[in-house]
Amino acid sequence: MSKVWFITGAGSGIGAGTAKAALRAGDCVVATGRNLGKVRDAYRDVASERLAFVQLDVADEAQANPAVEEAVRRFGRIDVLVNNAGYSLLGNFEQLATADIERQFATNFWGVVYPMRAVLPVMRKQRSGHIINISSVAGVVGLKHCAAYGASKFAVEGLSLSVATEVEQFGIKVSVVEPGFFRTDLLDPRNVSWATNAIEDYAAEGSSEAMWSPYHGTQPGDPGKLGDALVTIAAMESPPKLFVAGSDALSVITPVVEARLQSTRAHEGLSRSTDGASIEA
Ligand SMILES: NC(=O)c1ccc[n+]([C@@H]2O[C@H](COP(=O)([O-])OP(=O)(O)OC[C@H]3O[C@@H](n4cnc5c(N)ncnc54)[C@H](OP(=O)(O)O)[C@@H]3O)[C@@H](O)[C@H]2O)c1
């Protein structure tokens, strides 16, 4: 049976790649974005009865329910929610403005919470559904200049894994995707939010912009192929809870996960030494 996909930030990159892959697979897609003109432009080459456009700024809680209601009016159900919309705030932690960190969470974390809250009642009623949340390598591994971005993605991982345990009983699956570098607009210097507080001690290493901008346009990952992989995952009876996307992501995440396991085992005795709470404590 064909599925109905609801995708946030579907006007470019991984969102558009996923939407087009789902359409190729014969599924229906609700492509959402905060700028509907831009989203429509991304599908100029696609004419399909199975494609609908819906306004959704994920950082605005008030827009989530109306967007989901419109999707259900159009296609009758939602089988796959892809929380994809996001951007990166980059720079040394000390140089980030508090308001910029709050904005990063408004989109990358709350922008996942609001659509999940709006879609879960629909999926519970259906007794089926799959939520796919786009995290990052930075949601698994601490990376320089990624304190805010990484924190927002770690938050998405914790949210996803926890909610998964609550909604499994209703036939709803949750997967987190951890992409490496994909050739999208994410690192276009015009889309990145950069640190604004100058601190002399960090000046010698150069700016975060100088470090990250060269990756723009040279990333190895293909968003269309990631879209195809997500279509494959959405068709699985037992999809992975955590999916690492791309060879670069595998080469960064695998040793970190192995080192964590090794460190956990190496300190097992010390870990167990904290058992046995006394009543006074
Ligand atoms: N590309 C990578 O290397 C990479 C790696 C790891 C994780 N990711 C994650 O993948 C996801 C997709 O990013 P991408 O790489 O495809 O970059 P992208 O091409 O820049 O796409 C991001 C999309 O999110 C949308 N967006 C941003 N803020 C929004 C808001 N408040 N409401 C609705 N839409 C909003 C953008 O729309 P506007 O045009 O309106 O800004 C844009 O269409 C992000 O969560 C990102 O963190 C990407």
CSV table of C-alpha atoms and ligand atoms in Angstrom, one decimal:
chain,number,residue,atom,x,y,z
A,1,MET,CA,0.0,0.0,0.0
A,2,SER,CA,1.3,3.5,-0.8
A,3,LYS,CA,2.3,5.7,2.1
A,4,VAL,CA,1.6,9.3,2.9
A,5,TRP,CA,4.7,11.3,3.9
A,6,PHE,CA,4.8,14.6,5.8
A,7,ILE,CA,8.2,16.3,5.4
A,8,THR,CA,9.4,19.5,7.1
A,9,GLY,CA,11.8,21.8,5.4
A,10,ALA,CA,11.1,20.1,2.1
A,11,GLY,CA,12.2,23.0,-0.1
A,12,SER,CA,15.8,21.9,-0.5
A,13,GLY,CA,18.5,19.3,0.4
A,14,ILE,CA,17.6,16.2,2.3
A,15,GLY,CA,13.9,17.2,2.6
A,16,ALA,CA,13.5,17.6,-1.2
A,17,GLY,CA,15.6,14.5,-1.8
A,18,THR,CA,13.4,12.5,0.5
A,19,ALA,CA,10.2,13.9,-1.0
A,20,LYS,CA,11.2,13.1,-4.6
A,21,ALA,CA,12.4,9.6,-3.6
A,22,ALA,CA,9.0,8.9,-1.9
A,23,LEU,CA,7.2,10.2,-5.1
A,24,ARG,CA,9.3,7.9,-7.2
A,25,ALA,CA,8.3,5.0,-5.0
A,26,GLY,CA,4.6,5.8,-5.7
A,27,ASP,CA,3.9,7.4,-2.4
A,28,CYS,CA,2.0,10.6,-1.6
A,29,VAL,CA,4.0,13.6,-0.1
A,30,VAL,CA,3.0,16.6,1.9
A,31,ALA,CA,6.0,18.9,1.3
A,32,THR,CA,6.0,21.6,3.9
A,33,GLY,CA,8.2,24.7,4.4
A,34,ARG,CA,8.1,28.2,5.8
A,35,ASN,CA,8.4,29.8,2.4
A,36,LEU,CA,5.9,28.0,0.2
A,37,GLY,CA,7.1,29.8,-3.0
A,38,LYS,CA,10.6,28.3,-2.5
A,39,VAL,CA,9.2,24.8,-1.7
A,40,ARG,CA,7.0,24.9,-4.9
A,41,ASP,CA,10.1,26.0,-6.9
A,42,ALA,CA,12.0,22.9,-5.8
A,43,TYR,CA,9.3,20.7,-7.5
A,44,ARG,CA,9.0,22.6,-10.8
A,45,ASP,CA,10.0,19.4,-12.6
A,46,VAL,CA,7.4,17.2,-10.7
A,47,ALA,CA,3.7,17.2,-11.6
A,48,SER,CA,1.9,14.8,-9.4
A,49,GLU,CA,-1.6,14.4,-7.9
A,50,ARG,CA,0.4,12.7,-5.1
A,51,LEU,CA,2.2,15.9,-4.1
A,52,ALA,CA,0.7,18.7,-1.9
A,53,PHE,CA,2.3,21.9,-0.5
A,54,VAL,CA,1.6,23.0,3.0
A,55,GLN,CA,2.8,26.1,5.0
A,56,LEU,CA,4.8,25.2,8.1
A,57,ASP,CA,7.4,27.2,10.0
A,58,VAL,CA,8.5,24.5,12.4
A,59,ALA,CA,9.6,27.0,15.0
A,60,ASP,CA,6.0,28.3,15.3
A,61,GLU,CA,4.0,26.0,17.5
A,62,ALA,CA,0.7,27.5,16.2
A,63,GLN,CA,1.4,26.4,12.7
A,64,ALA,CA,1.8,22.7,13.5
A,65,ASN,CA,-1.8,21.5,14.0
A,66,PRO,CA,-3.3,23.4,11.0
A,67,ALA,CA,-0.5,22.0,8.8
A,68,VAL,CA,-1.2,18.4,10.0
A,69,GLU,CA,-5.0,18.9,9.6
A,70,GLU,CA,-4.5,20.1,6.0
A,71,ALA,CA,-2.4,17.1,5.2
A,72,VAL,CA,-5.0,14.7,6.6
A,73,ARG,CA,-7.8,16.6,4.7
A,74,ARG,CA,-5.7,16.1,1.5
A,75,PHE,CA,-4.6,12.5,1.8
A,76,GLY,CA,-6.6,11.0,4.7
A,77,ARG,CA,-3.7,9.9,6.8
A,78,ILE,CA,0.0,10.4,7.7
A,79,ASP,CA,2.2,7.3,7.6
A,80,VAL,CA,5.7,8.8,7.7
A,81,LEU,CA,6.7,12.1,9.4
A,82,VAL,CA,10.2,13.3,8.5
A,83,ASN,CA,11.4,16.0,10.8
A,84,ASN,CA,14.1,17.4,8.6
A,85,ALA,CA,14.0,21.3,8.8
A,86,GLY,CA,17.1,22.7,10.4
A,87,TYR,CA,20.0,25.0,10.1
A,88,SER,CA,23.4,25.3,11.8
A,89,LEU,CA,24.7,27.8,14.3
A,90,LEU,CA,28.5,27.5,14.3
A,91,GLY,CA,31.3,28.9,16.4
A,92,ASN,CA,33.1,28.4,19.7
A,93,PHE,CA,30.6,28.1,22.5
A,94,GLU,CA,31.9,31.2,24.3
A,95,GLN,CA,31.5,33.3,21.2
A,96,LEU,CA,27.8,32.3,20.7
A,97,ALA,CA,25.1,34.8,21.6
A,98,THR,CA,22.5,33.3,24.0
A,99,ALA,CA,19.6,34.5,21.7
A,100,ASP,CA,21.2,32.7,18.8
A,101,ILE,CA,21.5,29.4,20.8
A,102,GLU,CA,17.8,29.8,21.7
A,103,ARG,CA,16.9,30.3,18.0
A,104,GLN,CA,18.9,27.2,17.2
A,105,PHE,CA,16.8,25.2,19.6
A,106,ALA,CA,13.6,26.8,18.4
A,107,THR,CA,14.1,25.3,15.0
A,108,ASN,CA,16.2,22.2,15.5
A,109,PHE,CA,14.6,20.9,18.7
A,110,TRP,CA,11.2,22.6,19.2
A,111,GLY,CA,10.8,22.3,15.5
A,112,VAL,CA,10.8,18.6,16.0
A,113,VAL,CA,8.7,18.6,19.1
A,114,TYR,CA,5.8,20.6,17.6
A,115,PRO,CA,5.2,18.4,14.5
A,116,MET,CA,5.6,15.2,16.6
A,117,ARG,CA,2.9,16.5,19.0
A,118,ALA,CA,0.6,17.4,16.1
A,119,VAL,CA,1.1,14.1,14.2
A,120,LEU,CA,1.2,11.5,17.0
A,121,PRO,CA,-2.6,11.7,17.7
A,122,VAL,CA,-3.2,10.9,14.0
A,123,MET,CA,-0.8,8.0,14.1
A,124,ARG,CA,-2.2,6.7,17.4
A,125,LYS,CA,-5.7,6.7,15.8
A,126,GLN,CA,-4.3,4.8,12.8
A,127,ARG,CA,-2.4,2.5,15.2
A,128,SER,CA,0.5,2.8,12.8
A,129,GLY,CA,3.1,5.3,11.6
A,130,HIS,CA,6.8,6.0,11.4
A,131,ILE,CA,8.6,9.2,12.7
A,132,ILE,CA,12.0,9.8,11.1
A,133,ASN,CA,14.0,12.5,12.8
A,134,ILE,CA,17.0,13.9,11.1
A,135,SER,CA,19.9,14.4,13.6
A,136,SER,CA,23.5,14.6,12.6
A,137,VAL,CA,27.0,13.1,13.3
A,138,ALA,CA,27.1,16.2,15.6
A,139,GLY,CA,24.2,14.5,17.5
A,140,VAL,CA,26.4,11.6,18.5
A,141,VAL,CA,29.9,13.1,18.6
A,142,GLY,CA,31.2,16.3,20.1
A,143,LEU,CA,32.5,18.5,17.3
A,144,LYS,CA,34.4,21.8,17.4
A,145,HIS,CA,32.1,24.8,16.7
A,146,CYS,CA,29.0,22.6,17.1
A,147,ALA,CA,28.2,23.2,20.8
A,148,ALA,CA,24.7,24.6,20.0
A,149,TYR,CA,24.0,22.7,16.9
A,150,GLY,CA,25.2,19.4,18.4
A,151,ALA,CA,23.3,20.1,21.6
A,152,SER,CA,20.1,20.6,19.6
A,153,LYS,CA,20.7,17.3,17.7
A,154,PHE,CA,21.7,15.4,20.9
A,155,ALA,CA,18.3,16.6,22.3
A,156,VAL,CA,16.5,15.3,19.2
A,157,GLU,CA,18.2,11.9,19.8
A,158,GLY,CA,17.1,11.7,23.4
A,159,LEU,CA,13.6,12.9,22.5
A,160,SER,CA,13.3,10.3,19.7
A,161,LEU,CA,14.6,7.3,21.7
A,162,SER,CA,12.4,8.1,24.7
A,163,VAL,CA,9.2,8.7,22.7
A,164,ALA,CA,9.9,5.5,20.8
A,165,THR,CA,9.5,3.5,24.0
A,166,GLU,CA,6.1,5.2,24.7
A,167,VAL,CA,4.5,4.8,21.3
A,168,GLU,CA,5.7,1.4,20.2
A,169,GLN,CA,2.5,0.0,21.8
A,170,PHE,CA,0.4,1.9,19.2
A,171,GLY,CA,2.3,0.5,16.2
A,172,ILE,CA,4.4,3.7,15.8
A,173,LYS,CA,8.1,3.4,15.0
A,174,VAL,CA,10.7,6.1,15.6
A,175,SER,CA,14.0,6.3,13.7
A,176,VAL,CA,16.9,8.8,14.1
A,177,VAL,CA,19.1,9.5,11.1
A,178,GLU,CA,22.7,10.6,11.6
A,179,PRO,CA,24.0,12.0,8.3
A,180,GLY,CA,27.6,12.9,7.6
A,181,PHE,CA,28.3,15.7,5.0
A,182,PHE,CA,25.6,15.9,2.4
A,183,ARG,CA,25.6,18.2,-0.7
A,184,THR,CA,22.8,20.6,0.4
A,185,ASP,CA,22.4,24.3,1.2
A,186,LEU,CA,23.1,23.6,4.9
A,187,LEU,CA,26.7,25.0,4.8
A,188,ASP,CA,25.9,27.8,2.4
A,189,PRO,CA,27.5,30.7,4.3
A,190,ARG,CA,24.3,32.6,3.8
A,191,ASN,CA,22.2,30.0,5.7
A,192,VAL,CA,24.6,29.4,8.5
A,193,SER,CA,24.3,31.5,11.7
A,194,TRP,CA,27.8,32.4,12.9
A,195,ALA,CA,29.2,33.3,16.3
A,196,THR,CA,29.0,37.0,16.9
A,197,ASN,CA,31.1,37.6,20.1
A,198,ALA,CA,34.8,38.4,19.3
A,199,ILE,CA,37.2,36.9,21.9
A,200,GLU,CA,40.9,37.6,21.3
A,201,ASP,CA,42.1,34.2,22.7
A,202,TYR,CA,40.3,32.4,19.8
A,203,ALA,CA,41.4,34.7,17.1
A,204,ALA,CA,44.7,32.9,16.2
A,205,GLU,CA,42.9,29.7,15.1
A,206,GLY,CA,40.9,31.6,12.5
A,207,SER,CA,37.1,32.1,12.2
A,208,SER,CA,34.5,29.3,12.2
A,209,GLU,CA,33.4,30.6,8.9
A,210,ALA,CA,36.8,30.0,7.4
A,211,MET,CA,36.8,26.5,8.8
A,212,TRP,CA,33.4,25.4,7.6
A,213,SER,CA,32.7,27.3,4.4
A,214,PRO,CA,35.1,25.3,2.2
A,215,TYR,CA,32.9,22.2,2.8
A,216,HIS,CA,30.0,23.9,1.0
A,217,GLY,CA,29.5,22.3,-2.4
A,218,THR,CA,32.2,19.7,-1.7
A,219,GLN,CA,30.2,17.3,0.6
A,220,PRO,CA,30.3,13.7,-0.5
A,221,GLY,CA,26.7,12.6,0.4
A,222,ASP,CA,23.9,12.6,-2.2
A,223,PRO,CA,20.6,13.8,-0.7
A,224,GLY,CA,18.6,11.9,-3.4
A,225,LYS,CA,20.3,8.7,-2.4
A,226,LEU,CA,19.6,9.4,1.3
A,227,GLY,CA,16.0,9.9,0.3
A,228,ASP,CA,16.0,6.4,-1.4
A,229,ALA,CA,17.5,4.9,1.8
A,230,LEU,CA,14.8,6.5,3.9
A,231,VAL,CA,12.1,5.0,1.6
A,232,THR,CA,13.8,1.6,2.2
A,233,ILE,CA,13.8,2.2,6.0
A,234,ALA,CA,10.2,3.3,5.9
A,235,ALA,CA,9.3,0.0,4.2
A,236,MET,CA,11.0,-2.1,6.9
A,237,GLU,CA,9.0,-4.1,9.5
A,238,SER,CA,11.8,-3.5,12.0
A,239,PRO,CA,13.6,-0.3,11.0
A,240,PRO,CA,16.8,0.8,12.7
A,241,LYS,CA,16.3,3.1,15.7
A,242,LEU,CA,19.5,4.8,14.8
A,243,PHE,CA,20.7,5.0,11.2
A,244,VAL,CA,24.1,6.4,10.3
A,245,ALA,CA,24.1,7.9,6.8
A,246,GLY,CA,27.2,8.1,4.6
A,247,SER,CA,30.7,6.6,4.7
A,248,ASP,CA,32.1,9.7,6.4
A,249,ALA,CA,29.6,9.5,9.2
A,250,LEU,CA,30.4,5.8,9.7
A,251,SER,CA,34.1,6.5,9.9
A,252,VAL,CA,33.5,9.2,12.6
A,253,ILE,CA,30.8,7.5,14.6
A,254,THR,CA,32.0,3.9,14.7
A,255,PRO,CA,35.2,4.5,16.6
A,256,VAL,CA,33.5,6.9,19.0
A,257,VAL,CA,30.8,4.3,19.9
A,258,GLU,CA,33.5,1.6,20.2
A,259,ALA,CA,35.6,3.8,22.5
A,260,ARG,CA,32.6,4.5,24.7
A,261,LEU,CA,31.9,0.8,25.0
A,262,GLN,CA,35.5,0.1,25.9
A,263,SER,CA,35.6,3.0,28.4
A,264,THR,CA,32.4,1.7,30.0
A,265,ARG,CA,33.9,-1.8,30.3
A,266,ALA,CA,37.2,-0.4,31.6
A,267,HIS,CA,35.5,1.4,34.4
A,268,GLU,CA,32.9,-1.2,35.2
A,269,GLY,CA,34.2,-1.9,38.7
A,270,LEU,CA,34.1,1.8,39.6
A,271,SER,CA,30.6,2.1,38.1
A,272,ARG,CA,29.3,-0.8,40.2
A,273,SER,CA,31.1,0.6,43.4
A,274,THR,CA,28.3,3.3,43.6
A,275,ASP,CA,25.5,0.7,44.1
A,276,GLY,CA,23.8,0.2,47.5
A,277,ALA,CA,22.2,3.4,48.7
A,278,SER,CA,22.1,3.8,52.4
A,279,ILE,CA,18.8,5.0,54.0
A,280,GLU,CA,20.4,8.2,55.4
A,281,ALA,CA,21.6,9.2,51.8
B,1,LIG,N1,23.7,18.4,4.8
B,1,LIG,C1,24.4,17.9,5.8
B,1,LIG,O1,25.6,17.7,5.6
B,1,LIG,C2,23.7,17.5,7.0
B,1,LIG,C3,24.4,16.7,7.9
B,1,LIG,C4,23.8,16.4,9.1
B,1,LIG,C5,22.5,16.7,9.4
B,1,LIG,N2,21.9,17.5,8.5
B,1,LIG,C6,20.5,17.9,8.8
B,1,LIG,O2,19.7,17.6,7.7
B,1,LIG,C7,18.5,18.5,7.8
B,1,LIG,C8,18.2,19.1,6.4
B,1,LIG,O3,19.3,20.0,6.1
B,1,LIG,P1,19.9,20.0,4.6
B,1,LIG,O4,21.3,19.5,4.8
B,1,LIG,O5,19.0,19.4,3.7
B,1,LIG,O6,20.1,21.6,4.5
B,1,LIG,P2,19.2,22.6,3.6
B,1,LIG,O7,19.3,22.3,2.2
B,1,LIG,O8,19.7,24.0,4.1
B,1,LIG,O9,17.7,22.3,4.1
B,1,LIG,C9,17.2,22.8,5.3
B,1,LIG,C10,15.8,23.1,5.1
B,1,LIG,O10,15.2,23.4,6.4
B,1,LIG,C11,14.4,24.5,6.2
B,1,LIG,N3,14.1,25.3,7.4
B,1,LIG,C12,15.0,25.9,8.2
B,1,LIG,N4,14.4,26.5,9.2
B,1,LIG,C13,13.1,26.3,9.1
B,1,LIG,C14,11.9,26.6,9.8
B,1,LIG,N5,11.9,27.3,10.9
B,1,LIG,N6,10.7,26.1,9.4
B,1,LIG,C15,10.6,25.3,8.3
B,1,LIG,N7,11.7,25.0,7.5
B,1,LIG,C16,12.9,25.5,7.9
B,1,LIG,C17,15.1,25.4,5.2
B,1,LIG,O11,14.1,26.2,4.6
B,1,LIG,P3,14.4,27.8,4.2
B,1,LIG,O12,14.9,27.8,2.8
B,1,LIG,O13,13.1,28.5,4.4
B,1,LIG,O14,15.5,28.2,5.2
B,1,LIG,C18,15.6,24.3,4.2
B,1,LIG,O15,14.6,24.0,3.2
B,1,LIG,C19,18.8,19.5,8.9
B,1,LIG,O16,18.1,19.1,10.1
B,1,LIG,C20,20.3,19.4,9.1
B,1,LIG,O17,20.7,19.7,10.4
B,1,LIG,C21,22.4,17.9,7.3
